[in-house]
Every structure is written in structure tokens, then in C-alpha cells.
Amino acid sequence: MEKVSIIIPVYNVEEYLPRCLESCIAQTYRNIEILVVNDGSKDQSLQIIQSFQEKDPRVILIDKENQGLYRARISGVQKASGRFLFFLDGDDYLPSDAVECLLDKAVLHSMDLVVANFYKEENGVVTPIPSFFHEEGVLEREEFQKLIIDNTGDSLCGKLISKTLYDTAIQCPSFTNVTLGEDQVIMLQLCNNISSAYCCCGYSYYYVQRSSSIMHERNNRKLAEQNYYYIVGLFDMMDVNDYKAEIYYRILYRALSACCLYLRSSLLNEDKTNRVRGYVRDFYLNDKIVRRFVLDKNRLVAVMLYIGYFSPRLAKGLSRMRRLFS
């Protein structure tokens, strides 16, 4: 029986953590280890993890100073002894058969990556997230890349990933500083190292929408810095990988959209801002790429980037107008 390592980074989620850990212990597939990385929590999260250790020896505590989500996950991966990894956030939880269903497909079809759909819980109401894996079966690399780039399947959570594949993917040099948005960068790197992935139409994950979620903390310096490293990761990938034209343009669109968001912020590091502006400048010096963006449906992004490069104040005004009329 293949061992699966469930890796849970934890930071100040005492309200949600018991349900998260209970859902892991209750998995119908028993050959698992539950690696819980306490990332410097200041609430009772550490004590909760310790109490679950006493209940089930499969719960393994990794206690460390706060270094962020990416490094917390890496700490878990380094301790993992399973052939497969399954990432879970400390405020989310799992259906009881999540691991079993994904592992069955991985073994049956000799896959290093198996994905499924999510439920969302908000204010106690659970609803299926609109499915992006419409058909059960094998999805070739380019089609899977499109899903990831279009931001519909980019989370590392809820997927079964072979440890060998993951270890290969994170060799990307920009990952030292990647934080927010690193899921999409790593998922794209995973895609670069597979020929196909298996997609399940079922559900493997409950995503809990919290008002204090990091994705809802806007207009702060930390978010601007995190977005910067996301941009660097995407551009570095385009430099080192030989993508086909359609995939390349999709990644470029995501990267330049992130640049647009970054340049609108008023909380920027000057050196990093200049680097992002350099990406935009190079974009406009490449006539072939500019023509492609201006002629297709993404022309607004090209215009906003142009204005953002030469006049950040105008870019903010255009952004506000876009929100008013969208």
C-alpha cells in the first residue's frame, strides 16, 4: 500500500483546525501520515495539534518560527515519507474518501498528478465550486496547462502529487522568495514535468471562505511584495521553458496582469518597481507580442500596462473606471 503524506501548514487557525485534523484522521484510506507545520502561530493552534498527536500517532508536529506558507510547506515535504503528497490548508477540510479516490486513480493509471473538484463553504453554507474538470479521465499536458494558467485549477491543495514530481518542480530558481501566488507557479512547473494528468469529476476538498483570508487583504505592502515574486516566477519560467505559442501567451497575459496590479499599488519598493517596469518595457519593445495582445480580446490589459508604465496615477484612474463599468 502506497503511503500518502498530508501536509498542513498552520498559522493562527484555532477555530478551524480541529475539524481539519478530524477530517484527516477519518480518511477511509489509512496508510497516511499527517504532517502539521505550526508556522509560529500565536493562538492555541500548537496546543490543538499536540492534543491530536495524543489521539493518533499518524499526526506529526513540525513546530517552527513564522516564515510563510511556502516555507512551511517545504518543511512538511522535507519530513514526508510518503510516495504521494496531499496539501491541505489548516482552515479547510476533506471528504472522508478524498485520499482513497485520488490514490486509486493514481495507481490504476500510473499517474504522478491526480486532480479533482472543490466544495466551498461560506458562512456555513456548502456549495460545489463550478466544475472545471468536466470529464473523468486523462488530460494531456497542454490542456491541463490551460486550466492552470486560466486560474481555475491552480491551487496545490486537494491534489495528489508524487513526491518525486514535486521535488523536481521546485527546482525553479525563483521559488526562494515566492509566497502569495506560488501555487500557480509550482503547478505550471509540475505541468512542465508530466505528459498528462488524471482529472476526477468528483470532489476532494472543502475550501472554507473566510473574511480574514489572505486573499482578501488588499492594498497592503505585504500583498504588493508577494505579487512581485509571483511576477518574477512567471517571467523566469517563460525564460527557461520552451512553451508553445498559445501557452506562452496565456502565461504572459497572467504575468502582465499581475504587473498591472503591482504598478497600481502605492506601497512599492523602488528597486522591485523598476524591475517590474522593466518587464513592461520589454513587452512593449517586442512588436510581435504587442500586436498579438492589441488585436485579441486582451487589448485592455495592453492599454492599462502602457499607461501604468508611463503614468501610474492614470493607471489607477483607469482601474477605478474599469471596476465601475464591469
Short mmCIF file of C-alpha atoms in Angstrom, two decimals:
data_model
loop_
_atom_site.label_atom_id
_atom_site.label_comp_id
_atom_site.label_asym_id
_atom_site.label_seq_id
_atom_site.Cartn_x
_atom_site.Cartn_y
_atom_site.Cartn_z
CA MET A 1 0.00 0.00 0.00
CA GLU A 2 1.33 3.40 -1.01
CA LYS A 3 1.80 5.90 1.81
CA VAL A 4 0.31 9.38 1.37
CA SER A 5 1.71 12.37 3.26
CA ILE A 6 -0.92 15.00 4.08
CA ILE A 7 0.86 18.32 4.66
CA ILE A 8 -0.94 21.05 6.61
CA PRO A 9 0.67 24.47 7.17
CA VAL A 10 -0.94 26.13 10.18
CA TYR A 11 -0.94 29.77 11.25
CA ASN A 12 -3.50 31.09 13.75
CA VAL A 13 -6.41 28.87 12.71
CA GLU A 14 -7.50 27.59 16.12
CA GLU A 15 -11.18 27.99 15.23
CA TYR A 16 -10.93 25.72 12.18
CA LEU A 17 -8.06 23.35 12.96
CA PRO A 18 -9.95 20.66 14.93
CA ARG A 19 -12.33 19.99 12.04
CA CYS A 20 -9.41 19.96 9.61
CA LEU A 21 -7.50 17.36 11.62
CA GLU A 22 -10.59 15.26 12.34
CA SER A 23 -11.24 15.03 8.60
CA CYS A 24 -7.71 13.70 8.07
CA ILE A 25 -7.92 11.11 10.83
CA ALA A 26 -11.28 9.94 9.42
CA GLN A 27 -9.90 9.19 5.94
CA THR A 28 -11.03 5.81 4.65
CA TYR A 29 -7.52 5.21 3.33
CA ARG A 30 -5.49 4.50 6.44
CA ASN A 31 -1.87 4.44 5.26
CA ILE A 32 -1.30 8.16 5.70
CA GLU A 33 0.86 10.46 7.76
CA ILE A 34 -0.47 13.87 8.78
CA LEU A 35 2.38 16.39 8.87
CA VAL A 36 1.16 19.55 10.63
CA VAL A 37 3.54 22.51 10.35
CA ASN A 38 2.90 25.11 13.04
CA ASP A 39 4.26 28.26 11.40
CA GLY A 40 4.73 30.36 14.52
CA SER A 41 1.05 30.54 15.49
CA LYS A 42 0.23 32.95 18.32
CA ASP A 43 -3.13 31.40 19.21
CA GLN A 44 -3.91 27.89 20.53
CA SER A 45 -3.10 26.09 17.27
CA LEU A 46 0.03 24.43 18.70
CA GLN A 47 -1.86 23.05 21.69
CA ILE A 48 -4.59 21.70 19.40
CA ILE A 49 -2.03 19.88 17.26
CA GLN A 50 -0.42 18.38 20.36
CA SER A 51 -3.78 17.10 21.58
CA PHE A 52 -4.36 15.36 18.25
CA GLN A 53 -0.90 13.82 18.44
CA GLU A 54 -2.03 12.07 21.60
CA LYS A 55 -5.11 10.71 19.80
CA ASP A 56 -3.41 9.40 16.66
CA PRO A 57 0.29 8.57 16.10
CA ARG A 58 -0.07 9.44 12.42
CA VAL A 59 -0.23 13.12 13.40
CA ILE A 60 3.31 14.56 13.27
CA LEU A 61 4.06 18.05 14.58
CA ILE A 62 6.65 20.30 12.96
CA ASP A 63 6.99 23.45 15.08
CA LYS A 64 8.88 26.40 13.59
CA GLU A 65 9.16 30.17 13.55
CA ASN A 66 6.89 32.04 11.17
CA GLN A 67 8.35 32.07 7.65
CA GLY A 68 5.25 31.95 5.50
CA LEU A 69 3.15 29.40 3.66
CA TYR A 70 5.72 28.28 1.09
CA ARG A 71 8.49 27.54 3.60
CA ALA A 72 6.01 25.86 5.93
CA ARG A 73 5.02 23.52 3.12
CA ILE A 74 8.65 22.84 2.28
CA SER A 75 9.28 21.88 5.91
CA GLY A 76 6.49 19.34 5.59
CA VAL A 77 7.75 17.99 2.28
CA GLN A 78 11.24 17.50 3.72
CA LYS A 79 9.84 15.34 6.53
CA ALA A 80 7.40 13.44 4.31
CA SER A 81 7.99 9.72 3.89
CA GLY A 82 5.05 9.01 1.56
CA ARG A 83 5.29 8.38 -2.16
CA PHE A 84 2.48 10.91 -2.69
CA LEU A 85 1.83 14.36 -1.23
CA PHE A 86 -1.54 15.94 -0.47
CA PHE A 87 -1.62 19.61 0.59
CA LEU A 88 -4.35 20.90 2.89
CA ASP A 89 -4.74 24.34 4.48
CA GLY A 90 -5.42 24.44 8.20
CA ASP A 91 -8.80 26.14 7.88
CA ASP A 92 -10.11 23.73 5.22
CA TYR A 93 -11.15 20.08 5.48
CA LEU A 94 -11.66 16.89 3.46
CA PRO A 95 -14.39 14.46 2.44
CA SER A 96 -13.71 11.14 4.15
CA ASP A 97 -12.81 9.36 0.89
CA ALA A 98 -10.66 12.13 -0.64
CA VAL A 99 -7.30 10.37 -0.41
CA GLU A 100 -8.67 6.95 -1.34
CA CYS A 101 -10.38 8.18 -4.50
CA LEU A 102 -7.36 10.10 -5.78
CA LEU A 103 -4.89 7.35 -4.93
CA ASP A 104 -6.98 4.70 -6.69
CA LYS A 105 -6.74 6.72 -9.91
CA ALA A 106 -3.02 7.36 -9.47
CA VAL A 107 -2.23 3.67 -9.06
CA LEU A 108 -4.65 2.42 -11.71
CA HIS A 109 -3.44 4.84 -14.39
CA SER A 110 0.21 5.19 -13.27
CA MET A 111 -0.14 8.95 -12.75
CA ASP A 112 2.07 11.37 -10.84
CA LEU A 113 -0.68 14.00 -10.62
CA VAL A 114 -4.38 13.48 -9.93
CA VAL A 115 -6.83 16.36 -9.50
CA ALA A 116 -10.49 16.79 -8.58
CA ASN A 117 -13.07 19.47 -7.82
CA PHE A 118 -13.72 21.55 -4.70
CA TYR A 119 -16.62 22.45 -2.48
CA LYS A 120 -16.75 25.95 -0.99
CA GLU A 121 -18.09 26.68 2.49
CA GLU A 122 -19.06 30.26 3.23
CA ASN A 123 -20.97 31.31 6.34
CA GLY A 124 -21.78 27.66 6.99
CA VAL A 125 -23.27 27.07 3.53
CA VAL A 126 -21.55 24.45 1.34
CA THR A 127 -21.80 24.69 -2.45
CA PRO A 128 -19.87 23.00 -5.26
CA ILE A 129 -17.40 25.30 -6.97
CA PRO A 130 -18.33 25.32 -10.69
CA SER A 131 -16.56 22.35 -12.19
CA PHE A 132 -13.54 22.88 -14.38
CA PHE A 133 -12.77 19.17 -14.69
CA HIS A 134 -15.78 18.32 -16.81
CA GLU A 135 -14.83 14.82 -17.89
CA GLU A 136 -13.30 11.95 -15.96
CA GLY A 137 -10.05 10.76 -17.46
CA VAL A 138 -6.60 11.64 -18.68
CA LEU A 139 -5.90 15.25 -19.68
CA GLU A 140 -2.86 15.90 -21.86
CA ARG A 141 -0.27 18.40 -20.67
CA GLU A 142 -1.22 21.36 -22.85
CA GLU A 143 -4.91 21.17 -21.95
CA PHE A 144 -4.02 20.89 -18.27
CA GLN A 145 -1.67 23.87 -18.58
CA LYS A 146 -4.53 25.96 -19.96
CA LEU A 147 -6.65 25.18 -16.90
CA ILE A 148 -3.83 26.21 -14.57
CA ILE A 149 -2.96 29.40 -16.45
CA ASP A 150 -6.59 30.48 -16.65
CA ASN A 151 -6.62 30.32 -12.84
CA THR A 152 -9.22 27.61 -12.49
CA GLY A 153 -7.12 24.77 -11.13
CA ASP A 154 -4.01 26.41 -9.80
CA SER A 155 -4.20 25.54 -6.09
CA LEU A 156 -1.81 22.86 -4.85
CA CYS A 157 -4.42 21.83 -2.30
CA GLY A 158 -6.76 18.93 -2.91
CA LYS A 159 -4.47 17.25 -5.45
CA LEU A 160 -2.44 14.06 -5.21
CA ILE A 161 1.14 14.74 -6.31
CA SER A 162 4.01 12.28 -6.38
CA LYS A 163 6.86 13.47 -4.16
CA THR A 164 9.34 12.86 -6.96
CA LEU A 165 7.39 15.15 -9.28
CA TYR A 166 7.10 17.88 -6.64
CA ASP A 167 10.79 17.75 -5.76
CA THR A 168 11.63 18.19 -9.44
CA ALA A 169 9.22 21.11 -9.90
CA ILE A 170 10.52 23.26 -7.05
CA GLN A 171 14.00 23.45 -8.54
CA CYS A 172 12.79 26.64 -10.28
CA PRO A 173 15.30 29.31 -9.08
CA SER A 174 12.66 31.95 -8.25
CA PHE A 175 10.98 29.78 -5.62
CA THR A 176 13.31 31.02 -2.87
CA ASN A 177 11.14 34.12 -2.45
CA VAL A 178 7.79 33.09 -3.90
CA THR A 179 4.88 33.49 -1.45
CA LEU A 180 1.38 34.51 -2.50
CA GLY A 181 0.64 33.07 -5.90
CA GLU A 182 3.28 30.36 -5.61
CA ASP A 183 0.64 27.69 -6.17
CA GLN A 184 0.17 28.68 -9.80
CA VAL A 185 3.91 28.90 -10.43
CA ILE A 186 4.52 25.47 -8.90
CA MET A 187 1.53 23.97 -10.72
CA LEU A 188 2.94 25.23 -14.02
CA GLN A 189 6.30 23.71 -13.11
CA LEU A 190 4.55 20.42 -12.35
CA CYS A 191 2.98 20.59 -15.80
CA ASN A 192 6.40 21.01 -17.37
CA ASN A 193 7.45 17.65 -15.97
CA ILE A 194 4.45 15.47 -16.89
CA SER A 195 2.95 14.26 -20.13
CA SER A 196 -0.57 14.08 -18.68
CA ALA A 197 -2.65 14.31 -15.51
CA TYR A 198 -5.73 12.42 -14.36
CA CYS A 199 -8.85 14.50 -13.73
CA CYS A 200 -11.68 13.31 -11.48
CA CYS A 201 -15.19 14.70 -11.71
CA GLY A 202 -15.69 14.09 -8.00
CA TYR A 203 -14.82 16.35 -5.06
CA SER A 204 -11.70 16.05 -2.91
CA TYR A 205 -11.72 19.22 -0.82
CA TYR A 206 -13.79 21.67 1.23
CA TYR A 207 -12.45 25.21 0.83
CA VAL A 208 -13.58 27.47 3.68
CA GLN A 209 -14.03 31.10 2.63
CA ARG A 210 -13.04 33.39 5.50
CA SER A 211 -13.40 37.16 5.52
CA SER A 212 -9.90 37.39 7.01
CA SER A 213 -8.41 35.14 4.33
CA ILE A 214 -5.08 36.37 2.97
CA MET A 215 -6.60 36.68 -0.49
CA HIS A 216 -8.97 39.37 0.87
CA GLU A 217 -6.31 41.54 2.47
CA ARG A 218 -5.92 44.29 -0.13
CA ASN A 219 -3.77 47.38 -0.54
CA ASN A 220 -1.00 46.47 1.88
CA ARG A 221 2.73 46.27 1.49
CA LYS A 222 2.89 42.53 2.10
CA LEU A 223 0.48 41.80 -0.74
CA ALA A 224 2.47 44.06 -3.10
CA GLU A 225 5.71 42.28 -2.21
CA GLN A 226 4.13 38.86 -2.64
CA ASN A 227 2.71 39.80 -6.02
CA TYR A 228 6.19 40.91 -7.08
CA TYR A 229 7.64 37.43 -6.51
CA TYR A 230 4.73 35.89 -8.38
CA ILE A 231 5.59 38.09 -11.37
CA VAL A 232 9.28 37.13 -11.18
CA GLY A 233 8.38 33.44 -11.04
CA LEU A 234 6.19 33.61 -14.13
CA PHE A 235 8.74 35.54 -16.19
CA ASP A 236 11.55 33.23 -15.11
CA MET A 237 9.51 30.24 -16.26
CA MET A 238 9.00 31.80 -19.67
CA ASP A 239 12.75 32.31 -19.94
CA VAL A 240 13.73 28.72 -19.15
CA ASN A 241 10.89 26.72 -20.74
CA ASP A 242 10.13 26.24 -24.42
CA TYR A 243 6.37 26.80 -24.37
CA LYS A 244 4.20 26.54 -27.44
CA ALA A 245 2.83 29.88 -28.63
CA GLU A 246 -0.66 29.59 -27.12
CA ILE A 247 0.65 28.53 -23.70
CA TYR A 248 3.33 31.22 -23.78
CA TYR A 249 0.80 33.97 -24.44
CA ARG A 250 -1.51 32.71 -21.73
CA ILE A 251 1.32 32.81 -19.17
CA LEU A 252 2.41 36.22 -20.42
CA TYR A 253 -1.14 37.52 -20.01
CA ARG A 254 -1.22 36.32 -16.38
CA ALA A 255 2.20 37.82 -15.70
CA LEU A 256 1.38 41.19 -17.24
CA SER A 257 -1.97 41.32 -15.46
CA ALA A 258 -0.04 40.84 -12.21
CA CYS A 259 2.33 43.64 -13.28
CA CYS A 260 -0.68 45.90 -13.80
CA LEU A 261 -1.92 45.18 -10.27
CA TYR A 262 1.55 45.76 -8.85
CA LEU A 263 2.11 49.08 -10.61
CA ARG A 264 -1.24 50.40 -9.31
CA SER A 265 -0.13 49.93 -5.70
CA SER A 266 1.18 52.89 -3.71
CA LEU A 267 3.21 50.68 -1.35
CA LEU A 268 6.11 49.68 -3.56
CA ASN A 269 9.80 49.00 -3.11
CA GLU A 270 11.62 51.21 -5.64
CA ASP A 271 14.08 48.58 -6.88
CA LYS A 272 11.35 45.98 -7.32
CA THR A 273 9.09 48.51 -9.02
CA ASN A 274 11.85 49.30 -11.51
CA ARG A 275 12.24 45.60 -12.27
CA VAL A 276 8.52 45.21 -12.93
CA ARG A 277 8.58 48.31 -15.12
CA GLY A 278 11.45 46.68 -16.99
CA TYR A 279 9.24 43.67 -17.76
CA VAL A 280 6.57 46.01 -19.14
CA ARG A 281 9.14 47.98 -21.14
CA ASP A 282 10.48 44.79 -22.72
CA PHE A 283 6.92 43.79 -23.52
CA TYR A 284 6.34 47.00 -25.48
CA LEU A 285 9.67 46.72 -27.30
CA ASN A 286 8.54 43.35 -28.67
CA ASP A 287 6.29 44.43 -31.56
CA LYS A 288 5.13 40.88 -32.29
CA ILE A 289 3.80 40.35 -28.77
CA VAL A 290 2.20 43.80 -28.60
CA ARG A 291 0.34 43.25 -31.88
CA ARG A 292 -0.96 39.91 -30.58
CA PHE A 293 -2.33 41.46 -27.39
CA VAL A 294 -3.78 44.56 -29.06
CA LEU A 295 -5.56 42.52 -31.73
CA ASP A 296 -7.14 39.96 -29.42
CA LYS A 297 -9.54 40.28 -26.51
CA ASN A 298 -6.77 41.31 -24.08
CA ARG A 299 -6.22 44.76 -25.61
CA LEU A 300 -7.42 46.45 -22.39
CA VAL A 301 -4.55 44.83 -20.49
CA ALA A 302 -2.08 46.15 -23.07
CA VAL A 303 -3.50 49.67 -22.74
CA MET A 304 -3.52 49.57 -18.93
CA LEU A 305 0.07 48.33 -18.86
CA TYR A 306 1.15 51.08 -21.24
CA ILE A 307 -0.47 53.73 -19.08
CA GLY A 308 0.80 52.05 -15.91
CA TYR A 309 4.36 52.15 -17.20
CA PHE A 310 4.33 55.81 -18.17
CA SER A 311 1.85 57.16 -15.61
CA PRO A 312 0.91 55.07 -12.54
CA ARG A 313 -1.60 57.76 -11.47
CA LEU A 314 -3.50 57.43 -14.75
CA ALA A 315 -3.40 53.64 -14.37
CA LYS A 316 -5.15 53.89 -11.00
CA GLY A 317 -7.85 56.10 -12.51
CA LEU A 318 -8.38 53.71 -15.40
CA SER A 319 -8.56 50.80 -12.98
CA ARG A 320 -11.29 52.54 -10.96
CA MET A 321 -13.24 53.27 -14.14
CA ARG A 322 -12.94 49.65 -15.20
CA ARG A 323 -14.39 48.46 -11.89
CA LEU A 324 -17.29 50.93 -12.14
CA PHE A 325 -18.33 49.72 -15.58
CA SER A 326 -17.56 45.99 -15.21
#
